[in-house]
XYZ file of C-alpha atoms in Angstrom:
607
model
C 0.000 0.000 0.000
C 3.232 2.156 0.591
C 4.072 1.493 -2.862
C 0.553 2.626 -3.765
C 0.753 6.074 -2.723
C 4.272 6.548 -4.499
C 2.336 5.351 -7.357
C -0.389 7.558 -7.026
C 1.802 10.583 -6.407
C 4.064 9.698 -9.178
C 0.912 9.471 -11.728
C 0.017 13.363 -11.019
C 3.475 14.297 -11.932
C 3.735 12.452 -15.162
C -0.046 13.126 -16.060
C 0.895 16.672 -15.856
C 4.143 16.183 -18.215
C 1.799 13.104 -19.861
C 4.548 10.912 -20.713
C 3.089 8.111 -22.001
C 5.470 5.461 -20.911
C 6.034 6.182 -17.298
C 2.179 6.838 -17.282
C 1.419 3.280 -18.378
C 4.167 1.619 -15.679
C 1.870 3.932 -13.084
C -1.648 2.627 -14.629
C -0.338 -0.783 -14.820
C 0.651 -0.655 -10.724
C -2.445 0.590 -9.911
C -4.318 -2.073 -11.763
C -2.491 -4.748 -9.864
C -2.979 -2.941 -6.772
C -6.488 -3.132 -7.832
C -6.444 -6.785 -8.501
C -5.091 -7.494 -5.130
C -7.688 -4.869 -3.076
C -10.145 -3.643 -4.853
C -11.677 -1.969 -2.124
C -9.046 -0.273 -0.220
C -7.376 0.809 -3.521
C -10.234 2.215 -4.372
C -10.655 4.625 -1.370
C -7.086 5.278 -1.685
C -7.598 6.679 -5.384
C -10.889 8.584 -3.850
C -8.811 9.927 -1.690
C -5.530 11.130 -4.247
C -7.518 12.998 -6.301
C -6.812 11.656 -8.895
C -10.003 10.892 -10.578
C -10.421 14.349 -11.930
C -7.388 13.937 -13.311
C -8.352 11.017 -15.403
C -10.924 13.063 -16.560
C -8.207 14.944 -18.849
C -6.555 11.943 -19.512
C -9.101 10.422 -21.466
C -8.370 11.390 -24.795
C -9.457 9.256 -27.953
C -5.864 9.903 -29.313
C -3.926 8.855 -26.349
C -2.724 5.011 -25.710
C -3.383 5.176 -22.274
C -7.349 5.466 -22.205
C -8.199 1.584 -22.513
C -6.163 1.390 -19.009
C -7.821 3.985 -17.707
C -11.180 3.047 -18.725
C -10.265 -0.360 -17.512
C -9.349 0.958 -14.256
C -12.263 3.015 -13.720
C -14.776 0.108 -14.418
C -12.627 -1.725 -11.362
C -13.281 0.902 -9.515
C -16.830 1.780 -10.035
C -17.444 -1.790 -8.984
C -17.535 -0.410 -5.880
C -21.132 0.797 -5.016
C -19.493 4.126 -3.089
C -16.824 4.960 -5.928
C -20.078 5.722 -8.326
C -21.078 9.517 -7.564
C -17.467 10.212 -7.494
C -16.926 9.244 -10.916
C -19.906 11.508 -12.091
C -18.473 14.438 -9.795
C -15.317 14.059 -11.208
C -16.610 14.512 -14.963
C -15.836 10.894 -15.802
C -19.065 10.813 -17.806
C -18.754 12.891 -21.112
C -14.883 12.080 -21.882
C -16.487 8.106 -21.576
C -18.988 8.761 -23.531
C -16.264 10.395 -26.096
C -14.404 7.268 -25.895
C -17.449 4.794 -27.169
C -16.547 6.844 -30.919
C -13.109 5.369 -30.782
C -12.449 2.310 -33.886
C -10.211 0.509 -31.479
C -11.996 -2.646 -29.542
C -10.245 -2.601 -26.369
C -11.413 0.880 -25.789
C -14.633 0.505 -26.492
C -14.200 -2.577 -24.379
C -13.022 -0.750 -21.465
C -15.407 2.000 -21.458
C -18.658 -0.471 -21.715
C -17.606 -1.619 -18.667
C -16.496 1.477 -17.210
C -19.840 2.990 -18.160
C -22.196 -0.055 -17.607
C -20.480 -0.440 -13.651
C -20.729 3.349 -13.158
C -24.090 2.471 -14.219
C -25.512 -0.263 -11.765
C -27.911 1.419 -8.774
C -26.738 4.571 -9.713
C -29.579 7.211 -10.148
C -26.355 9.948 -10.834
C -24.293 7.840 -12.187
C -27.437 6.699 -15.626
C -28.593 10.135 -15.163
C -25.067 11.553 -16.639
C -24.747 8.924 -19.191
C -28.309 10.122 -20.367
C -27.416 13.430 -20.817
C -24.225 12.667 -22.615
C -26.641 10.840 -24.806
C -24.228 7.356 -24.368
C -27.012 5.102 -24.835
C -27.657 5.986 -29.040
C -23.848 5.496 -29.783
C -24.006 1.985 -27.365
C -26.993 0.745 -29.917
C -25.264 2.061 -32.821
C -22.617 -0.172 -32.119
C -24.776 -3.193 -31.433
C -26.662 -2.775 -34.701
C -23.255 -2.543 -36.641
C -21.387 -5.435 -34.988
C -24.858 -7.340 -34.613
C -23.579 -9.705 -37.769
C -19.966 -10.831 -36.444
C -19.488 -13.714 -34.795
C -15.693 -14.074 -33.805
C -15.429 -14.447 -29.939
C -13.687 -10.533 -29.205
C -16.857 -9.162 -31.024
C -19.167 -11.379 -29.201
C -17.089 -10.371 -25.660
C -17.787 -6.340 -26.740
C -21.266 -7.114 -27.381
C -22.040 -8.454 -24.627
C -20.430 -5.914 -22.497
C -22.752 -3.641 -24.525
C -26.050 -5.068 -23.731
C -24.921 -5.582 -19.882
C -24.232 -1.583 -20.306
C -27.660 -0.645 -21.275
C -29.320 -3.062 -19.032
C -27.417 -1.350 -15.897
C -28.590 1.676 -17.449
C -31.992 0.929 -17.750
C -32.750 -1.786 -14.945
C -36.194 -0.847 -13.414
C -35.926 2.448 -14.707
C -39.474 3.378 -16.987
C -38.547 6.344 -19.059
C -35.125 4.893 -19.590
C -36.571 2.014 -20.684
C -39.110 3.932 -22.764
C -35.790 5.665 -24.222
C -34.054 2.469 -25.177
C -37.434 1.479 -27.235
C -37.509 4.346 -29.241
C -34.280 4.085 -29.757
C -35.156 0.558 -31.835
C -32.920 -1.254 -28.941
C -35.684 -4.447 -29.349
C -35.361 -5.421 -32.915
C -31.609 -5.196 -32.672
C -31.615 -7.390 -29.204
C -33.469 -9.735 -31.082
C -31.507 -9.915 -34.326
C -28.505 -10.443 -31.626
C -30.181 -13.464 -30.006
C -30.484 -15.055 -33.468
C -27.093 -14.930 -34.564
C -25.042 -15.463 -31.256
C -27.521 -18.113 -29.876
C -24.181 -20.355 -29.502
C -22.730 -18.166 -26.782
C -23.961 -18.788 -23.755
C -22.990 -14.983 -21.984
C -24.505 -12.824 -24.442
C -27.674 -15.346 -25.102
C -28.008 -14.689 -21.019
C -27.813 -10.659 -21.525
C -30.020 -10.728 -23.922
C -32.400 -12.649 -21.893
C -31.937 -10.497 -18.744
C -32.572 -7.202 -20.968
C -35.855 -8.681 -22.583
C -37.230 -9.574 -19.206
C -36.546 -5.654 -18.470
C -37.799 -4.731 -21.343
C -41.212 -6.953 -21.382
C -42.188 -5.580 -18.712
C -42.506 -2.134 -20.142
C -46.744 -2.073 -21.868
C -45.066 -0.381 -24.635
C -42.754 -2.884 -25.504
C -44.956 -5.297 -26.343
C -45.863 -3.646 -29.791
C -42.428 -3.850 -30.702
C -41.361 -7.284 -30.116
C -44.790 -8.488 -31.971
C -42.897 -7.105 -35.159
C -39.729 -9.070 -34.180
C -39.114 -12.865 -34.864
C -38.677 -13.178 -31.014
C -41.091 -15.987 -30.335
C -39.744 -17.999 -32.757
C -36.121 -17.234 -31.696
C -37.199 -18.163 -27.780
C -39.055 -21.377 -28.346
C -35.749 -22.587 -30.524
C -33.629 -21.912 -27.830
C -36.113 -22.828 -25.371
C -35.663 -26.638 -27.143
C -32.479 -26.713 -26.966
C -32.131 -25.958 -22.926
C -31.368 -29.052 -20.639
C -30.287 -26.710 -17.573
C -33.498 -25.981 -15.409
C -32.053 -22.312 -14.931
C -31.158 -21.353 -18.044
C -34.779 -22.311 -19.464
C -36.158 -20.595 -16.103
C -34.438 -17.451 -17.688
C -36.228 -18.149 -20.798
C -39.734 -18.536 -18.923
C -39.068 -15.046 -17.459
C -38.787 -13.655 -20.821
C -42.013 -15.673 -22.171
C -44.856 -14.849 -19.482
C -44.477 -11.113 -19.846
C -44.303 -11.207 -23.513
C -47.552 -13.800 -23.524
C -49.261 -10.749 -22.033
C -50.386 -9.911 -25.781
C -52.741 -11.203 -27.546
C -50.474 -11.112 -30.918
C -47.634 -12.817 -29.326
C -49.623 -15.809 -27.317
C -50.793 -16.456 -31.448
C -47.072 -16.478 -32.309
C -45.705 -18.355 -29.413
C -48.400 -20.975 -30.525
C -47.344 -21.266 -34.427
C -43.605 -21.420 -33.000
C -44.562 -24.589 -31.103
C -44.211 -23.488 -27.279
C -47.249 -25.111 -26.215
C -45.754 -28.124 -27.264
C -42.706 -27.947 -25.711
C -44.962 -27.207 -22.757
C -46.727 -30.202 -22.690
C -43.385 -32.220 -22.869
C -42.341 -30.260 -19.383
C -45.432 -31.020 -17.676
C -45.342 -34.958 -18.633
C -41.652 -35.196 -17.786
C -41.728 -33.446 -14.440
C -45.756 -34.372 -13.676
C -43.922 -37.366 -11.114
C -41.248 -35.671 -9.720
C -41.119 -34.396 -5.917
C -37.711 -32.332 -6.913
C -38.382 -29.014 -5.857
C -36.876 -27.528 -8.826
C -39.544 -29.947 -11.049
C -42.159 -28.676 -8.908
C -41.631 -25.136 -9.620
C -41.073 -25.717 -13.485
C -44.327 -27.678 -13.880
C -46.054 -24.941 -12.391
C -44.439 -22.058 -14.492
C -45.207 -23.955 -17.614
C -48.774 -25.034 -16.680
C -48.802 -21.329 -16.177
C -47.990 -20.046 -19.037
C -50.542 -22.603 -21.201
C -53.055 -21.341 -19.423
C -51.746 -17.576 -20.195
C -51.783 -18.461 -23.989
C -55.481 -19.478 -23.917
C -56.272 -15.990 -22.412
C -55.972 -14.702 -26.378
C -58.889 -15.769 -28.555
C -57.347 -16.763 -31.586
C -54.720 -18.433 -30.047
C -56.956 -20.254 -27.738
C -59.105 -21.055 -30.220
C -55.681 -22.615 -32.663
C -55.607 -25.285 -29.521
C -59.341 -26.000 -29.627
C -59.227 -27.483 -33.344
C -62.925 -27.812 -32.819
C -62.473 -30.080 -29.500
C -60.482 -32.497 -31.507
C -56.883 -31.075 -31.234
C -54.192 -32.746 -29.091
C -53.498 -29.609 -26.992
C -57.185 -29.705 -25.364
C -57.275 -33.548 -25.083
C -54.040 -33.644 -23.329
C -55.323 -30.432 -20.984
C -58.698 -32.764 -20.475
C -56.477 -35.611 -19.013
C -54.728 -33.189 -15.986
C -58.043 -32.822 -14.572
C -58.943 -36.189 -13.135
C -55.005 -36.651 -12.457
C -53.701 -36.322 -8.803
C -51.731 -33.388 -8.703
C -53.163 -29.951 -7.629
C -50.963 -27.361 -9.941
C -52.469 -29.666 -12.897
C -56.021 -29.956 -11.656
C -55.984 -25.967 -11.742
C -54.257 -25.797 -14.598
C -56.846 -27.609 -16.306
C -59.906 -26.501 -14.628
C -58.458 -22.685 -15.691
C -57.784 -23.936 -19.518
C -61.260 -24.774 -19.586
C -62.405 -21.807 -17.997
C -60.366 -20.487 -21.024
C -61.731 -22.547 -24.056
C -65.164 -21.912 -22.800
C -65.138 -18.208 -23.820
C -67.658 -19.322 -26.931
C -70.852 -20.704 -26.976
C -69.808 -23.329 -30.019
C -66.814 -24.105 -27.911
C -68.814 -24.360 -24.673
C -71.582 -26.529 -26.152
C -69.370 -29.092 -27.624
C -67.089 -29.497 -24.636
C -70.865 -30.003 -22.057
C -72.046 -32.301 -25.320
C -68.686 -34.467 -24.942
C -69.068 -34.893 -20.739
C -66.805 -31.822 -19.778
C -69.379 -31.421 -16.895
C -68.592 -34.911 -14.761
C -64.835 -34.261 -15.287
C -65.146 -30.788 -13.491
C -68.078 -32.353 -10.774
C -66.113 -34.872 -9.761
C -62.760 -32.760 -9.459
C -65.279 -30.268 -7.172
C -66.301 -33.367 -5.340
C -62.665 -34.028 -4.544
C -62.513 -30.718 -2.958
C -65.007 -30.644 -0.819
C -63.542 -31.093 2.769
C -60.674 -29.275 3.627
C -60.157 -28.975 -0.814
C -57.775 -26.700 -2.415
C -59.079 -23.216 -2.690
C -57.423 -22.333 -6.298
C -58.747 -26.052 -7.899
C -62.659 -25.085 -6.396
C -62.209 -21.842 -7.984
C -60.883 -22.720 -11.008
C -63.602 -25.421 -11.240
C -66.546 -22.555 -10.626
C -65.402 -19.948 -12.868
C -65.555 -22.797 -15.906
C -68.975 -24.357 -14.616
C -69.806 -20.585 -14.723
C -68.722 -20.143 -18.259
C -70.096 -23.410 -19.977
C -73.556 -22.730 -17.947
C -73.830 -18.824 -20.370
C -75.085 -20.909 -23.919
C -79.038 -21.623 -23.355
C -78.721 -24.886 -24.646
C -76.210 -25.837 -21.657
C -78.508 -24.707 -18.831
C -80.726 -27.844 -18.819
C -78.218 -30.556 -20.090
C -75.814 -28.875 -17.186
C -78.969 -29.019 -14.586
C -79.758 -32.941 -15.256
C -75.597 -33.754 -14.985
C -76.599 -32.130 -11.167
C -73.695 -29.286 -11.224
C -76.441 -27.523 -8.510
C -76.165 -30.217 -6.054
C -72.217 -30.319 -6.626
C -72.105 -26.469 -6.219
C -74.041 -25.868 -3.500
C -71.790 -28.355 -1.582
C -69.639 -25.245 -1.230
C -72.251 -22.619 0.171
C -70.223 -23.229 3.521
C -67.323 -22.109 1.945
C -65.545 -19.392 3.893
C -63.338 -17.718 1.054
C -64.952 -15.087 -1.174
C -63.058 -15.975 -4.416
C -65.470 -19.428 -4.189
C -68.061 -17.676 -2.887
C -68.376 -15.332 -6.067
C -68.111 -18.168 -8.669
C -70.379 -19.787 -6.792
C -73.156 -17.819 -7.137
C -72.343 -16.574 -10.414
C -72.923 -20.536 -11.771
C -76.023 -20.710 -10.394
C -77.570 -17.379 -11.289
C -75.831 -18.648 -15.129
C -77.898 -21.562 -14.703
C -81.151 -20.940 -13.699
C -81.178 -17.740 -16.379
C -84.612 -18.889 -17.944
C -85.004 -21.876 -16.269
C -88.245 -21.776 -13.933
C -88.298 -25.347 -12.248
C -84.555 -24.762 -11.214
C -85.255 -21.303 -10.147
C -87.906 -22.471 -7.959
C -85.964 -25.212 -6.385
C -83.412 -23.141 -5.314
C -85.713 -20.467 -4.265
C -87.404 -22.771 -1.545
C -83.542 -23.785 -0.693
C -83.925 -22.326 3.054
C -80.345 -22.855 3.524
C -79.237 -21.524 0.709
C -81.459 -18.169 0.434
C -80.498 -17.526 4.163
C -76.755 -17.315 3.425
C -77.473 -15.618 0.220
C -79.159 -12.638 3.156
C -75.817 -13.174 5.077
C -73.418 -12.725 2.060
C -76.290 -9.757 1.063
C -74.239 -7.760 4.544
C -70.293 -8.694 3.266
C -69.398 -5.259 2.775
C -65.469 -6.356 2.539
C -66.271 -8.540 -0.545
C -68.052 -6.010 -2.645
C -68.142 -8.633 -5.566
C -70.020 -11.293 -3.538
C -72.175 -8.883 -2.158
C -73.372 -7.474 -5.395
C -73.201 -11.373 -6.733
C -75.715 -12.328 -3.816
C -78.294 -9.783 -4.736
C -78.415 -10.664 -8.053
C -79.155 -14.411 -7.450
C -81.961 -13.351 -5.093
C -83.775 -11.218 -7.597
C -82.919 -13.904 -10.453
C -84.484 -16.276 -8.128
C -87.844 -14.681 -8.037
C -87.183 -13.258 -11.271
C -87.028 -16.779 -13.426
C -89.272 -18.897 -11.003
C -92.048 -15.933 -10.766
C -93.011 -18.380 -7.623
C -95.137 -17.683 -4.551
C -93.104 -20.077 -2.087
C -90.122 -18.747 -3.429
C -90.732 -15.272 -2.505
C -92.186 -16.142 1.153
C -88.865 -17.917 1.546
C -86.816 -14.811 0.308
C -89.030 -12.669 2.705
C -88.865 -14.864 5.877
C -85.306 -15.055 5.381
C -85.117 -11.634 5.517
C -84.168 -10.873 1.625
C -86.403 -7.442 0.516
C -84.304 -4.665 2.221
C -81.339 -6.214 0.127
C -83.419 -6.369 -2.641
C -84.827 -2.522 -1.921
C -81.304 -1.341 -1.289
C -80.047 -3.275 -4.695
C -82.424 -0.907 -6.328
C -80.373 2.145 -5.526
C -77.331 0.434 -6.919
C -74.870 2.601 -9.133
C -75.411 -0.425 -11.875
C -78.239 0.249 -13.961
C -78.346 -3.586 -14.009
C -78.549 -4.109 -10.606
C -81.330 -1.693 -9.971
C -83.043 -3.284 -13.035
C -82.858 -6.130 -12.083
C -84.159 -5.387 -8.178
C -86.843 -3.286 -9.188
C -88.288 -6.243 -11.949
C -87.919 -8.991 -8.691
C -89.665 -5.727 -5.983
C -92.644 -5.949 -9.247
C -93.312 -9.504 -8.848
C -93.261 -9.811 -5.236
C -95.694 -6.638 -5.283
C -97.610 -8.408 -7.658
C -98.059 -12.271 -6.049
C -97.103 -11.789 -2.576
C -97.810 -8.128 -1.353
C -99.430 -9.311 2.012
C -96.645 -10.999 3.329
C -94.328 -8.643 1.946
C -95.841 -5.250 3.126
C -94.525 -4.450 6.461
C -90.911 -5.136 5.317
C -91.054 -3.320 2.073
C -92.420 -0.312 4.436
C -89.682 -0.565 6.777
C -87.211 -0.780 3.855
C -88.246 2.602 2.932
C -88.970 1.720 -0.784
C -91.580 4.395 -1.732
C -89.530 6.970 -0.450
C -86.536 5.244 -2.696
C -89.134 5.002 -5.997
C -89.988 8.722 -5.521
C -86.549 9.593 -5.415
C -85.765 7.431 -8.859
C -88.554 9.065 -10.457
C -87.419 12.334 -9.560
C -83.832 11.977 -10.426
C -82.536 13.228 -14.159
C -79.859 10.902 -14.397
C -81.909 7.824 -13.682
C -82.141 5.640 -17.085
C -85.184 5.348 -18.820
C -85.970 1.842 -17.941
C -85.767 2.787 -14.544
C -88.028 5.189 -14.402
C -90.541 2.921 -16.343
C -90.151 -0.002 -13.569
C -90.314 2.598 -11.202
C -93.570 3.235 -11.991
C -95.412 -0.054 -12.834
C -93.967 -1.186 -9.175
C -95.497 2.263 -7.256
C -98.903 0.871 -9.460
C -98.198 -2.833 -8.040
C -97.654 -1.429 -4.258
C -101.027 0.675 -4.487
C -103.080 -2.936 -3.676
C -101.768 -2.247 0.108
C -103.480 0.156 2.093
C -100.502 1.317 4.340
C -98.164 1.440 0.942
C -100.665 3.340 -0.747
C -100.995 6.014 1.773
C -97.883 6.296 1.596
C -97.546 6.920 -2.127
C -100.273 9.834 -1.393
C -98.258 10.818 1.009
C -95.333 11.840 -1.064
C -96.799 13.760 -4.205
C -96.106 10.671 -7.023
C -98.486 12.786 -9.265
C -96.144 15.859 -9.573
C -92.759 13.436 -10.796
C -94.982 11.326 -12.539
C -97.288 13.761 -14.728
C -93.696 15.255 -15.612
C -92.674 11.951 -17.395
C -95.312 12.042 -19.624
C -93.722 14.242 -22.116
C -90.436 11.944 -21.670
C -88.668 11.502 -24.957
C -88.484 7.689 -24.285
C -92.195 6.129 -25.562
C -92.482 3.595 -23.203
C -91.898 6.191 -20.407
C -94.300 8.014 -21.473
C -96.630 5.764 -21.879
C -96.259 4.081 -18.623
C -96.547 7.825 -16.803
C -99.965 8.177 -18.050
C -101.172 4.997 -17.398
C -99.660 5.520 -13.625
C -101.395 8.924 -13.652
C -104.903 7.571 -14.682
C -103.948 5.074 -11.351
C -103.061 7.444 -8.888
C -105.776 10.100 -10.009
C -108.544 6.960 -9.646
C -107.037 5.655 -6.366
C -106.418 9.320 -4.571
């Protein structure tokens, strides 16, 4: 270290005279002093001063900046020798440097550059405004083609350069993309697949990179899917095709490149994972059987590629995604319950799969979930009962296979996720279908924890979910008993307060269910429909601009359905319908119109 400092002080002497040879015998000690201790040499050369003298040094024409490059990248491999460098106006003579023809310079100062780089906010931020980043890419694009192993080192010190300088930074990122850094990455990958180091930093960079929304647009123009499935197939090394994974589930994002990761073959290199590693209690196999059921499922998330597997329910993708549902192993159960979920986005899709027996396959996976079941599988399983139950052709085929009994074995469920697909299958299923409607509708059991889930303010999905399969109930069955079991239960003020929903739906739907019950049960509905407040809530509709027309209309043929009860009608006197009501008559909507005179005529007749 002795000898350090007589280095140190003997390189400001001759770097003021700039003799070149006794300059390199001082550049050469410090980079073996650097070898030895990178850290304390560092501070030492903090400490000297001598940075800012480098900063003059670094002159294209001199034969002593590849050393000096070289020994700031050392250097700045230490995280606290980074600001210095930018104080020291390291930066722009760098940048300078990248212009040079000769390869160990531009070597050097990659290196320099991409280290000054890494978790440095100062140290990207100068290397931005020296604009470093264009001339990096310029040199990528023109060395892209050669393939001897310096060219391939300099590239790759190149790529790890812009990575450092754009690692989980946006608008960097954003930079890089408009500078046309994607197609040139990818170009890269193609040619230099053979080398292992700068296959990796391309890797690393598109996982940056894919992250980015805009991104995506540009690597749909590239070859890259085909590129990463071929060198996907040729990975033995759990790691390196890990690497490749992180790269492929951002990308699969969009919809374009799930359609060309399908043409290039993925999914079947895919299905070769899962059957290989399907056995295996390696924790490594675990995780990569997962990640690659993953990602099939991902791929079906885009129509056309999802429909490309279907073939019509005869292709070998869906048949082999049919057989992980009865098999033992959870991550496939919900991988195939979810690549249902995924085919059945199409009623032609959806009625072939019930016609071939999709519906036992996903019943009896349910039934294996029952007690103590995994929460993801039952899910997975509900959302694509949900899905096949939308075609009206499915409802009643799907009703005799008994999916009702098989659902409502979960009603005790606990978890909202299951609770929501739940009740979404069975309002899907008894859409239209009266006899079901009504059987569910006397359900005691069930309509009371429909009331309870009515109140589960956390779970705003469930609650809205709940109130919509109690109207629907009433709604499709149209059934006496079914709406004395809704009212004992304690269902209208949900129903009432679903009518002031912001979902035009919702209240649609609440105020058509409030109709019928007005209309077949009124007696024993009365005293709760009063204490729910609902004329007050009707007046209010009917006074309200913003309310849609068809809310206004079923406003009014329910205040005409509540006037057959003596304490309702009063009431509806009570409040001054006529004034909002003889209003609507000259509403642009017909039917509105309409509707408000008839409800005049009533409320004139019955005053």
């Amino acid at each position: 270290m002795d000898n350090l400092s007589d280095t140190l002080k003997k390189l400001k002497i001759t770097a003021v005279d700039r003799t070149e040879d006794s300059l390199e015998g001082c550049l050469d000690c410090l980079l073996q002093a650097l070898a030895q201790n990178n850290m304390e040499t560092s501070e030492k050369i903090q400490g000297s001063g001598i940075l800012q003298l480098f900063a003059s040094l670094l002159i294209p024409q001199s034969s002593c900046s590849a050393k000096i490059a070289n020994i700031i990248a050392e250097v700045a491999k230490n995280e606290f020798m980074r600001i210095p460098c930018v104080d020291a106006g390291l930066i722009s003579p760098l940048v300078q440097l990248l212009n040079s023809k000769d390869q160990e310079v531009l070597l050097q100062t990659g290196r320099a550059l991409g280290n000054i780089c890494y978790d440095s906010h100062e140290g990207r931020s100068a290397v931005d405004q020296a604009g470093g980043a264009q001339i990096v890419i310029d040199h990528l694009r023109s060395l892209c083609s050669i393939t001897d192993p310096a060219n391939e080192k300099l590239l790759t010190v190149f790529c790890g350069m812009l990575m450092n300088y754009s690692n989980e930074n946006d608008s960097l990122q954003a930079q890089l993309i408009n500078m046309g850094v994607i197609p040139t990455l990818v170009k890269l990958l193609g040619i230099h697949c053979q080398n292992a180091a700068l296959t990796e930093m391309c890797l690393v960079a598109f996982g940056n990179l894919a992250e980015l929304e805009s991104s995506k647009e540009q690597f749909a123009s590239t070859n890259i899917a085909e590129e990463l499935v071929k060198l996907f197939k040729k990975q033995i090394e759990h790691d390196k095709r890990e690497m490749i994974f992180e790269v492929l589930a951002p990308l699969a994002e969009n919809d374009a490149i799930k359609l060309q990761l399908v043409e290039a073959g993925l999914v079947e290199c895919l299905l070769e994972i899962v059957q290989q590693k399907v056995d295996s209690d390696k924790e490594d196999d675990i995780a990569e059987l997962k990640t690659a059921s993953d990602l099939m499922v991902l791929l079906l998330l885009g129509d056309e590629s999802m429909q490309k597997l279907f073939e019509g329910g005869k292709g070998n993708v869906f048949q082999r995604v049919l057989s992980w549902i009865p098999s033992n192993n959870h991550q496939l159960q919900l991988a195939g319950a979810l690549a249902i979920a995924n085919f059945a986005r199409n009623d032609g899709n959806c009625i072939h799969m019930v016609d071939n027996g999709i519906v036992e396959k996903l019943t009896d996976l349910l039934d294996r979930h029952v007690e103590d079941g995994n929460v993801t599988v039952q899910h997975a399983a509900l959302s694509a009962l949900r899905n096949l139950a939308i075609p009206v052709v499915n409802k009643a085929k799907m009703l005799s296979a008994g999916v009702t009994e098989a659902v409502l074995k979960f009603l005790k469920s606990e978890m909202p996720p299951v609770q929501f697909k739940l009740l979404g299958t069975l309002r899907m299923l008894i859409d239209a279908q009266a006899e079901a409607a009504e059987q569910l509708g006397k359900n005691v059991k069930l309509v009371e924890r429909l009331v309870e889930w009515c109140e589960a303010k956390d779970h705003a999905g469930v609650m809205g979910e709940s109130n919509r399969l109690l109207s629907a109930l009433i709604r499709h069955s149209k059934s006496k008993d079914v709406i004395k079991t809704i009212v004992q239960s304690g269902g209208i003020k949900h129903l009432v307060t679903m009518a002031t929903s912001e979902h035009v739906i919702m209240q649609n739907e609440a105020l058509v269910a409030l109709a019928l019950i007005a209309a077949l049960e009124l007696g024993t509905a009365e005293k709760d429909i009063e204490s729910a407040k609902l004329v007050q809530i009707l007046h209010k509709l009917l006074a309200d601009e913003r309310s849609a027309p068809e809310i206004k209309y079923n406003s009014m043929v329910l205040i005409c359905a509540l006037m057959g009860s003596e304490s309702l009608h009063k009431e509806v006197q009570d409040l001054a319908f006529l004034d909002v009501v003889s209003k609507l008559r000259s509403h642009e909507n017909k039917s509105v119109a309409q509707q408000a005179s008839l409800t005049e005529q009533r409320l004139t007749v019955e005053s």
